[in-house]
Amino acid sequence: METSTALFLTMLIPTVAMAGNMAFKDRENLRDGFTFICALLTFACVLCILCAVGNGTMEEIALFEVVSGLTIAFHVEPLGLMFAIIGSGLWILTHLYGIGYMRGNNEDHHARFFACFSIAIAAVMGIAFASNMFTLFVFYEILTLSTYPLVAHKGTKDAIIGARIYLGILIGTSIALLLTGVIWTFVAAGTLDFVQGGILEGKIAPSLVPILLALYAFGIGKAALMPFHRWLPAAMVAPTPVSALLHAVAVVKAGVFSILKVGIYIFGIDFLAQTGASEWLMWLAAYSIIAASVVAMTKDNLKARLAYSTVSQLSYITLGMALATSMGALGGGMHIAMHAMGKITLFMCAGSIYVAYHKTEISQMQGLGRIMPITFIAFLVGALSIIGLPPLGGSWPKFLLMVGAADAGHQIIIAVLMLSSLLNVAYLLPIVGRGFYRPVTDSKLPKGVAEAPLLCWLPPAITAFGCLILFLYAGAIQDFLAPIVGL
Amino acid sequence: MEQLIDWAFIVGHVNYWLFIVLMMTGLYVVVARGNLVKKIVGLNIFQVSVFMLYISIGKITGGTAPIFPVDLTGHIEPDPSIVYSNPLPHVLILTAIVVGIATTSLGLALIVRIREAYDTIEEEDILKIEREMTAEDNKEYGAAMGGRA
Amino acid sequence: MAAEETHHVAKTFMDHLPVLQVVIPLFAAPIIVFIGKRSLAWPIAFAASAAAFVISCILLIQVLDGGFISYHVGGWAPPLGIEYRIDAANALVLALISGIGTVVLPYAYESVKAEIPKKNHTLFYACFMLCFTGLLGMVATGDAFNVFVFLEISSLSTYVLVAQGANHNKRALTAAYDYLIMGTIGATFFIIGLAMLYMATGTLNMADLADRIADEGTNRTIRAAFAFIVVGMGLKVAIYPLHHWLPNAYTFAPSAVSVFLAATATKAAIYVLLRFMFSVFNPSFVFEEWTLYIVFIPFSLLAMFAASFVAVFQTNIKRMLAYSSIAQIGYMLLGIAMLNATGLSATLVHLVNHGVTKAALFMGVGAMMLYSGSAFFNNLNGLGRKMPLTGAAMVASGLSLIGVPGTAGFISKWVLVQAAFENGWWIIAIAIMLSSLLAVIYVWRMFEVLYLTAPDPQSTAKEAPLAMLVPMWVLAIACIWFGFDTELTLGSARVAADGLLAGSAGMAH
């Protein structure tokens, strides 16, 4: 298969899956089976691209020109390819999990749910392979719009208000700030292509660079940089597979991915380092890391705690870009993969607990670990990976980020990263501890082991195992990503 | 000594003064009167003032008619003592008069319908009725939307 | 300029196209009345508007290379005779008007049946044709007084059309009356301006006017003429403080009329304003630049924020869309005020994009009103789910109104902000973006009502009839199409903007 065909197929197949969901609205098994096959095929296409291109860069494929100078165009480069692999690979698992969750939980409107889900994946593929900022922006907005119905899925008052905050912040920041930044870049540089080393050097006064960077950093609201992080906890009203998708695979990763892309290919790491324009962003990200962790500790609702944990972890990636060193950027890129694997595990576990026993608050989960051992062990593994302990994947990006911070000469940042790990321990591990060591208080819970449905516990078990595997292959990922920073 | 008031200028432009006075009168009536028919009357005065403006600028001292005999050399000798009327503004204003009549009749027709529907042609009364209608709409809306409105 | 395209004596049928597209609907109106049969009224009207649309497309293709077509009515050469002059700017607007007219008529067939008493149908279509003629005429003509004549033809018939909503809500009558008073004042201001221009130059042909103004420079008469013309047309355009007639007229007019007016009436007026500001008067005159900076920019910013803000709090969806139109007019004026080619093309492209978008939205609301009986939000609860195709069309066009990428509205916004950056007006650029956030709020309110509220259990709503769905979807698809393929819209707008900025065409060309 031609690589370009495979590239288009990665966007086309999820769209077909959407159409399939609409067409087979009332035939559950056919519909879900069809989507599952589509998910497998999408993953296969991404792997095809991986085999053909490796970590090289493929020529740009321009689809069509919208306005002169603005094209919808795609290309393959390592960072995007990695993002696509994560997105399509985790789609398979989230889909399986989604089937288990939606059926086990008796939610309505399955067809609409999976249709929107598929479109979101198509948008993720578009973002991953976009070869210029304009294309990225178009798919970024499609992603926002397609996930809105997912957040509002339950249709209750809370869901509608949560969805309003979600949409308000994401659309608001993207139109008011990001679009302004994009157009400014276009007027200044005359192009929006992602070019190794950036396109802005010499095109814009150094004093204005921090302002433009701010437009991007805050405009990409999906990266949940404080103070535009409120949408993430608000979107927690959504069903858990959506939270898993939003927080681990699609939305937030699209956000930080865009931040990395902008830092590396629009500004250029060297240009940022020269002008020192990203220093303020580094401090803000550091603040975001600590502050969100502290807030997470105060939350009793499990999903809310995980949401603030995500806010904190995303800032690692922003921090990686803002350090403006190649090690930092590399660490940021790798953290996309590692955090995705860890966080999706945590969310799917949270969903399993909800499906099986309708527990949402951490204080209610006394002794639940003994009833759902697999779920809680998977949770433990995911949590350790997020904390960054070897032998789990999450340890490597933290190491790289620290090296990056040392390169940039910011010892305080190293301290911040360490402190953050401690905070992670403080808000994640007690959940597991409570599950295993406290006695069961709720008399309605069964005695002995009684897990959630198979489709609910199997996917998190797989991703937890994935965290382990990633530790062993971190070197491969690092080599794979090396070209993006010119190493 | 320079004249404080240039009488020649004022008298010489009497047609413009008349135009301005009529125009302002008409506009004032449209704005200030509450009776819908009177508004239309004001609008009419306003339009007529413009007709006067057009006709008065059609008079050109020392001009000639657009169709005129030319001698063999192509030279024209305008006679300064004759005041010609430029036909173009007259023609234009014929059109404008027709438009004015159409506007007036349409306005009056609308007033007839308004009177049938509202039972009054006083602006204030109509506004009162409409305010009540709006309040009712909003009340219904508020009740239907419950806490969300 | 392409001199070979300028023909002074029309020889073939093709040479008569500029006047034919105005004359065909003009004659269709009395024919409809004289035949007097209800069953024939619609086909005649549709045939006439379709013919006008085809002609305007041919004309647009002919002038896209930057040239123009000059047609002499009755063979009398300008400046004495009346000239119709088609260039890229008005060909684009002509295509928009005739296109919308042609799309609206199939829609009107069902909507008129539901909203207007039977005995008025024939006259309704006749009036519609007159309005259509007026709008096409004022855009096509190159003679300043002719603009006034067509302006009044379109306005008078519009008043009648708006008043037809009285069957539904009696406030349509007062809306029409208010519109009549304001419209007439505007038109009269316009001819006062023309009288002053005529005093100063002795001509009424636009190109000739431009030449003479350029020769003589400015004097107080010309400046006064400019002021009168801008204010007069401003009333028709509904520039922010002069917009009072618009919300009621759009709200209470019959659905088909709202669709047509929202998409075309103000747009034609904006075109005339552009034509006078750039082709007749010279934009480089200090007084005009000054007007742009101290009048247009503040008022358009006010429109963008205040009108959008008011729109957010409306309880009637048609009224909300009307206020949104006022806000969008602000964007168009802002584009003019930028005084650069990009800004002007933003104005022109937004004129087309917004026309299409707003028409599709009003069509959706009109279709829902068939079952809900009113356009109040609480009567539309959950209708998006009961009428999935109508709802989807409204979502597509609503997104275009916000300016989401991949829709027509996004292209306009992009070009407008680009123009602001080209001038270095980054505060204005940010203001444009912030004001479009208000659009997100009011459009999303509409979506929530349509999809996230429970439908009235007694509602008999079902999918709209095909004759309404097809036009609606044609426009909704156009909203998306023009978001990706801008060759036609932005391409023509660029040519037109260059033509306008090159200044007065003048007689010499």
Coordinates of C-alpha atoms in Angstrom, one line a residue, chain A residues 6-418:
Chain A
A6 CA -2.5 4.7 4.2
L7 CA -2.3 8.3 5.5
F8 CA -5.7 9.2 4.1
L9 CA -7.1 5.9 5.3
T10 CA -6.2 6.7 8.9
M11 CA -8.7 9.6 8.6
L12 CA -11.2 8.0 6.3
I13 CA -11.7 4.7 8.3
P14 CA -12.8 6.5 11.5
T15 CA -15.2 8.6 9.3
V16 CA -16.6 5.4 7.8
A17 CA -16.9 4.0 11.3
M18 CA -19.0 7.1 12.2
A19 CA -21.2 6.5 9.2
G20 CA -21.5 2.8 10.1
N21 CA -22.7 3.8 13.6
M22 CA -25.3 6.0 12.1
A23 CA -26.5 3.4 9.6
F24 CA -26.6 0.5 12.0
K25 CA -28.2 2.6 14.7
D26 CA -30.2 -0.2 16.3
R27 CA -28.2 -3.3 15.7
E28 CA -25.8 -3.2 18.6
N29 CA -23.4 -6.1 17.9
L30 CA -23.1 -5.3 14.2
R31 CA -22.4 -1.7 15.0
D32 CA -19.9 -2.2 17.7
G33 CA -18.2 -5.0 15.8
F34 CA -17.9 -2.8 12.8
T35 CA -16.4 0.0 14.8
F36 CA -13.9 -2.4 16.3
I37 CA -12.8 -3.6 12.9
C38 CA -12.4 0.0 11.8
A39 CA -10.3 0.6 14.9
L40 CA -8.0 -2.3 14.0
L41 CA -7.7 -1.2 10.4
T42 CA -6.8 2.3 11.5
F43 CA -4.1 1.0 13.7
A44 CA -2.9 -1.3 10.9
C45 CA -2.7 1.7 8.6
V46 CA -0.6 3.7 11.1
L47 CA 1.7 0.7 11.5
C48 CA 2.0 0.5 7.7
I49 CA 3.1 4.1 7.7
L50 CA 5.6 3.3 10.5
C51 CA 7.1 0.5 8.5
A52 CA 7.4 2.6 5.4
V53 CA 8.7 5.8 6.8
G54 CA 10.3 4.8 10.1
N55 CA 11.5 7.9 11.8
G56 CA 12.3 9.7 8.6
T57 CA 10.1 12.5 7.3
M58 CA 7.7 12.0 4.4
E59 CA 7.1 14.5 1.6
E60 CA 4.1 16.7 2.2
I61 CA 0.9 15.7 0.5
A62 CA -1.2 18.8 -0.2
L63 CA -4.9 18.0 -0.4
F64 CA -6.1 21.4 -1.6
E65 CA -5.5 25.0 -1.2
V66 CA -8.1 27.0 0.7
V67 CA -6.8 30.5 0.3
S68 CA -3.5 31.1 -1.4
G69 CA -0.8 30.1 1.0
L70 CA -3.2 28.1 3.2
T71 CA -3.4 24.5 2.3
I72 CA -4.9 21.4 3.9
A73 CA -1.8 19.3 3.8
F74 CA -0.4 16.3 5.6
H75 CA 3.1 14.8 6.2
V76 CA 4.6 12.2 8.4
E77 CA 7.3 13.1 11.0
P78 CA 8.3 11.2 14.1
L79 CA 6.4 13.2 16.7
G80 CA 3.2 13.0 14.8
L81 CA 3.6 9.4 13.9
M82 CA 4.1 8.6 17.6
F83 CA 1.0 10.5 18.5
A84 CA -0.9 8.6 15.8
I85 CA 0.2 5.3 17.0
I86 CA -0.9 6.1 20.6
G87 CA -4.2 7.5 19.4
S88 CA -5.1 4.6 17.1
G89 CA -3.7 1.9 19.4
L90 CA -5.6 3.2 22.4
W91 CA -8.7 3.6 20.3
I92 CA -8.9 -0.2 20.1
L93 CA -8.7 -0.6 23.8
T94 CA -11.0 2.4 24.6
H95 CA -13.6 1.1 22.2
L96 CA -13.6 -2.4 23.8
Y97 CA -13.8 -0.7 27.2
G98 CA -16.5 1.6 25.9
I99 CA -18.7 -1.3 24.9
G100 CA -18.3 -2.8 28.3
Y101 CA -19.0 0.4 30.1
M102 CA -21.9 1.6 28.0
R103 CA -23.7 -1.7 28.2
G104 CA -22.7 -2.5 31.8
N105 CA -24.0 0.9 32.8
N106 CA -27.1 1.1 30.7
E107 CA -26.3 4.4 29.0
D108 CA -28.5 5.7 26.2
H109 CA -27.7 6.8 22.7
H110 CA -24.9 4.3 22.0
A111 CA -24.8 5.0 18.3
R112 CA -24.4 8.8 18.7
F113 CA -21.8 8.1 21.3
F114 CA -19.6 5.9 19.2
A115 CA -20.2 8.0 16.1
C116 CA -18.8 11.1 17.9
F117 CA -16.0 9.0 19.3
S118 CA -15.0 7.9 15.8
I119 CA -15.0 11.5 14.5
A120 CA -12.8 12.5 17.4
I121 CA -10.3 9.8 16.4
A122 CA -10.4 11.0 12.8
A123 CA -9.6 14.5 14.0
V124 CA -6.7 13.2 16.1
M125 CA -5.2 11.6 13.0
G126 CA -5.6 14.8 11.2
I127 CA -3.8 16.7 14.0
A128 CA -1.1 14.1 14.1
F129 CA -0.3 14.2 10.4
A130 CA -1.0 17.9 9.8
S131 CA 1.9 19.5 8.0
N132 CA 1.0 23.1 8.7
M133 CA -0.5 25.1 11.4
F134 CA -3.7 25.8 9.4
T135 CA -4.5 22.1 8.9
L136 CA -3.7 21.5 12.6
F137 CA -6.1 24.3 13.6
V138 CA -8.9 22.9 11.4
F139 CA -8.7 19.5 12.9
Y140 CA -8.2 20.9 16.4
E141 CA -11.6 22.6 16.1
I142 CA -13.2 19.5 14.7
L143 CA -11.9 17.6 17.7
T144 CA -13.4 20.2 20.1
L145 CA -16.8 20.1 18.3
S146 CA -17.0 16.3 18.0
T147 CA -16.2 15.8 21.7
Y148 CA -18.8 18.3 22.8
P149 CA -21.8 15.9 22.4
L150 CA -19.7 13.3 24.3
V151 CA -19.3 15.5 27.3
A152 CA -23.0 16.6 27.2
H153 CA -23.9 12.9 26.7
K154 CA -26.0 12.4 29.7
G155 CA -28.2 15.4 29.0
T156 CA -28.6 16.3 32.6
K157 CA -28.3 19.8 33.9
D158 CA -24.8 19.1 35.3
A159 CA -23.8 17.6 32.0
I160 CA -25.0 20.6 30.0
I161 CA -23.3 23.0 32.3
G162 CA -20.1 21.0 32.2
A163 CA -20.2 20.8 28.5
R164 CA -20.8 24.6 28.3
I165 CA -17.6 25.2 30.3
Y166 CA -15.7 22.6 28.2
L167 CA -16.8 24.2 24.9
G168 CA -16.6 27.8 26.2
I169 CA -13.0 27.5 27.3
L170 CA -11.8 25.4 24.3
I171 CA -13.5 27.3 21.6
G172 CA -13.0 30.6 23.4
T173 CA -9.3 30.3 23.7
S174 CA -8.8 28.8 20.3
I175 CA -10.7 31.5 18.5
A176 CA -9.6 34.5 20.6
L177 CA -6.0 33.6 21.2
L178 CA -4.8 30.7 19.0
L179 CA -6.4 31.9 15.8
T180 CA -5.1 35.4 16.4
G181 CA -1.6 33.9 16.9
V182 CA -1.9 31.8 13.8
I183 CA -2.9 34.7 11.6
W184 CA -0.2 36.9 13.1
T185 CA 2.3 34.2 12.3
F186 CA 0.9 33.9 8.8
V187 CA 1.2 37.6 8.2
A188 CA 4.7 37.8 9.7
A189 CA 6.2 34.7 8.2
G190 CA 4.1 34.3 5.1
T191 CA 3.8 30.6 5.7
L192 CA 2.4 28.3 8.3
D193 CA 4.4 25.1 7.3
F194 CA 6.0 23.1 10.0
V195 CA 9.7 23.4 9.3
Q196 CA 12.5 22.0 11.2
G197 CA 14.1 24.9 13.1
G198 CA 11.0 27.1 12.9
I199 CA 9.8 29.7 10.5
L200 CA 9.8 32.8 12.7
E201 CA 13.5 33.5 13.1
G202 CA 14.2 37.0 11.9
K203 CA 10.6 37.6 10.9
I204 CA 9.4 39.0 14.1
A205 CA 10.8 41.4 16.7
P206 CA 12.3 39.5 19.6
S207 CA 10.3 41.6 22.1
L208 CA 7.1 40.4 20.5
V209 CA 8.0 36.7 20.6
P210 CA 6.9 36.1 24.2
I211 CA 3.5 37.7 23.3
L212 CA 3.1 35.4 20.3
L213 CA 4.1 32.5 22.4
A214 CA 1.5 33.4 25.0
L215 CA -1.2 33.5 22.3
Y216 CA -0.2 29.9 21.4
A217 CA 0.4 28.6 24.9
F218 CA -2.9 29.9 26.2
G219 CA -4.7 29.6 22.9
I220 CA -4.1 25.8 22.8
G221 CA -6.6 25.4 25.7
K222 CA -6.5 21.7 25.3
A223 CA -3.0 21.7 26.9
A224 CA -4.8 22.8 30.1
L225 CA -2.2 25.2 31.1
M226 CA -3.3 27.2 34.2
P227 CA -5.4 29.4 34.3
F228 CA -7.3 27.7 31.3
H229 CA -7.5 24.3 32.9
R230 CA -11.0 24.5 34.3
W231 CA -12.6 22.6 31.4
L232 CA -10.8 19.4 32.3
P233 CA -12.5 18.9 35.7
A234 CA -15.7 20.3 34.2
A235 CA -15.7 17.6 31.5
M236 CA -15.7 15.0 34.2
V237 CA -19.5 14.7 33.9
A238 CA -19.0 12.7 30.8
P239 CA -19.1 8.9 30.8
T240 CA -15.7 7.4 31.8
P241 CA -14.6 6.1 28.4
V242 CA -14.9 9.7 27.3
S243 CA -12.8 10.8 30.2
A244 CA -10.3 8.2 29.3
L245 CA -10.3 9.3 25.7
L246 CA -10.2 13.0 26.6
H247 CA -7.6 12.7 29.2
A248 CA -5.3 10.1 27.9
V249 CA -5.6 9.8 24.2
A250 CA -7.2 12.5 22.2
V251 CA -8.0 15.9 23.5
V252 CA -5.3 16.8 26.0
K253 CA -2.6 15.0 24.0
A254 CA -3.7 16.9 20.9
G255 CA -3.2 20.0 23.0
V256 CA 0.3 19.3 24.3
F257 CA 1.2 17.8 20.9
S258 CA 0.2 21.1 19.3
I259 CA 2.3 22.9 21.9
L260 CA 5.3 20.8 21.0
K261 CA 4.7 21.2 17.3
V262 CA 4.5 25.0 17.7
G263 CA 7.6 25.1 19.9
I264 CA 9.7 22.9 17.6
Y265 CA 8.5 23.7 14.1
I266 CA 7.0 27.2 14.3
F267 CA 9.3 29.0 16.7
G268 CA 12.2 26.5 16.7
I269 CA 13.9 25.4 19.9
D270 CA 17.1 27.4 19.1
F271 CA 15.1 30.6 18.4
L272 CA 13.3 30.2 21.7
A273 CA 16.6 29.6 23.5
Q274 CA 18.2 32.7 21.8
T275 CA 15.4 35.1 22.6
G276 CA 14.6 33.6 26.0
A277 CA 11.0 34.0 25.1
S278 CA 9.8 30.8 26.7
E279 CA 11.3 31.4 30.1
W280 CA 8.0 32.8 31.5
L281 CA 6.2 29.8 30.2
M282 CA 8.6 27.5 31.9
W283 CA 7.9 29.1 35.3
L284 CA 4.2 29.1 34.6
A285 CA 4.3 25.4 33.7
A286 CA 6.3 24.7 36.8
Y287 CA 3.7 26.5 38.8
S288 CA 1.0 24.6 37.1
I289 CA 2.6 21.3 37.9
I290 CA 2.8 22.0 41.6
A291 CA -0.5 23.9 42.0
A292 CA -2.5 21.2 40.1
S293 CA -1.0 18.5 42.2
V294 CA -1.9 20.3 45.4
V295 CA -5.4 20.8 44.2
A296 CA -5.6 17.1 43.3
M297 CA -4.8 16.2 46.9
T298 CA -7.9 18.0 48.1
K299 CA -10.3 16.1 45.8
D300 CA -12.3 13.2 47.1
N301 CA -14.0 12.4 43.8
L302 CA -11.7 10.0 42.0
K303 CA -12.2 11.4 38.5
A304 CA -11.7 14.9 39.7
R305 CA -8.5 13.9 41.4
L306 CA -7.3 12.3 38.2
A307 CA -8.3 15.3 36.2
Y308 CA -6.1 17.6 38.3
S309 CA -3.4 15.1 38.0
T310 CA -3.7 15.3 34.3
V311 CA -3.5 19.1 34.4
S312 CA -0.2 18.7 36.3
Q313 CA 1.2 16.1 34.0
L314 CA 0.4 18.0 30.9
S315 CA 2.5 20.9 32.2
Y316 CA 5.5 18.5 32.1
I317 CA 5.2 18.5 28.4
T318 CA 4.7 22.2 28.1
L319 CA 7.7 22.6 30.4
G320 CA 9.7 20.3 28.1
M321 CA 9.1 22.7 25.3
A322 CA 9.6 25.8 27.3
L323 CA 13.0 24.6 28.5
A324 CA 14.1 25.2 24.9
T325 CA 16.7 22.5 25.0
S326 CA 16.7 19.4 22.9
M327 CA 16.6 17.0 25.8
G328 CA 13.6 18.9 27.3
A329 CA 11.7 18.7 24.0
L330 CA 12.5 15.1 23.7
G331 CA 11.4 14.4 27.2
G332 CA 8.2 16.3 26.5
G333 CA 7.6 14.2 23.4
M334 CA 8.2 11.0 25.2
H335 CA 5.9 12.0 28.1
I336 CA 3.0 12.1 25.6
A337 CA 3.4 8.4 25.2
M338 CA 4.2 7.4 28.7
H339 CA 1.5 9.6 30.3
A340 CA -1.1 8.3 27.8
M341 CA -0.5 4.8 28.8
G342 CA -0.5 5.5 32.5
K343 CA -3.4 7.8 32.7
I344 CA -5.7 5.7 30.5
T345 CA -5.1 2.9 32.9
L346 CA -6.1 5.0 35.8
F347 CA -9.2 6.2 34.1
M348 CA -10.4 2.8 32.9
C349 CA -9.9 1.5 36.5
A350 CA -12.0 4.4 37.8
G351 CA -14.7 3.5 35.2
S352 CA -14.6 -0.2 36.2
I353 CA -15.2 0.7 39.8
Y354 CA -18.1 2.9 38.8
V355 CA -19.6 0.2 36.5
A356 CA -19.3 -2.5 39.1
Y357 CA -20.2 -0.7 42.3
H358 CA -21.2 2.9 41.4
K359 CA -18.5 4.3 43.6
T360 CA -17.2 7.8 42.6
E361 CA -15.7 9.1 45.9
I362 CA -12.3 7.9 47.1
S363 CA -13.6 7.7 50.7
Q364 CA -16.1 5.1 49.6
M365 CA -13.5 2.8 48.2
Q366 CA -12.5 1.2 51.5
G367 CA -11.4 -2.3 51.0
L368 CA -12.5 -2.4 47.4
G369 CA -9.1 -3.7 46.3
R370 CA -9.7 -7.0 47.8
I371 CA -13.0 -7.3 45.8
M372 CA -11.5 -6.1 42.5
P373 CA -7.9 -7.1 42.7
I374 CA -7.1 -6.9 39.0
T375 CA -8.5 -3.4 38.7
F376 CA -6.6 -2.2 41.7
I377 CA -3.3 -3.8 40.7
A378 CA -3.7 -2.2 37.3
F379 CA -4.4 1.1 39.0
L380 CA -1.3 0.7 41.2
V381 CA 0.9 0.1 38.1
G382 CA -0.6 3.1 36.3
A383 CA -0.1 5.2 39.4
L384 CA 3.5 4.2 39.8
S385 CA 4.2 5.0 36.1
I386 CA 2.7 8.4 36.6
I387 CA 4.8 9.0 39.6
G388 CA 7.8 8.0 37.6
L389 CA 9.2 5.0 39.4
P390 CA 11.3 2.4 37.5
P391 CA 10.7 -0.2 36.1
L392 CA 7.7 1.7 34.6
G393 CA 7.6 3.9 31.5
G394 CA 6.9 7.1 33.3
S395 CA 10.4 7.2 34.8
W396 CA 12.2 8.0 31.5
P397 CA 10.6 11.3 30.5
K398 CA 11.1 12.7 34.0
F399 CA 14.7 11.8 33.7
L400 CA 15.1 13.5 30.3
L401 CA 13.2 16.6 31.5
M402 CA 15.7 16.8 34.4
V403 CA 18.6 16.5 32.1
G404 CA 17.0 19.2 29.9
A405 CA 16.6 21.5 32.9
A406 CA 20.2 20.9 33.9
D407 CA 21.2 21.8 30.3
A408 CA 19.3 25.0 30.5
G409 CA 20.8 25.7 33.9
H410 CA 17.6 25.8 35.8
Q411 CA 18.2 23.8 39.0
I412 CA 15.0 25.0 40.5
I413 CA 13.1 23.2 37.8
I414 CA 14.8 19.9 38.8
A415 CA 13.6 20.6 42.3
V416 CA 10.1 21.2 41.1
L417 CA 10.0 17.9 39.2
M418 CA 11.1 16.1 42.3

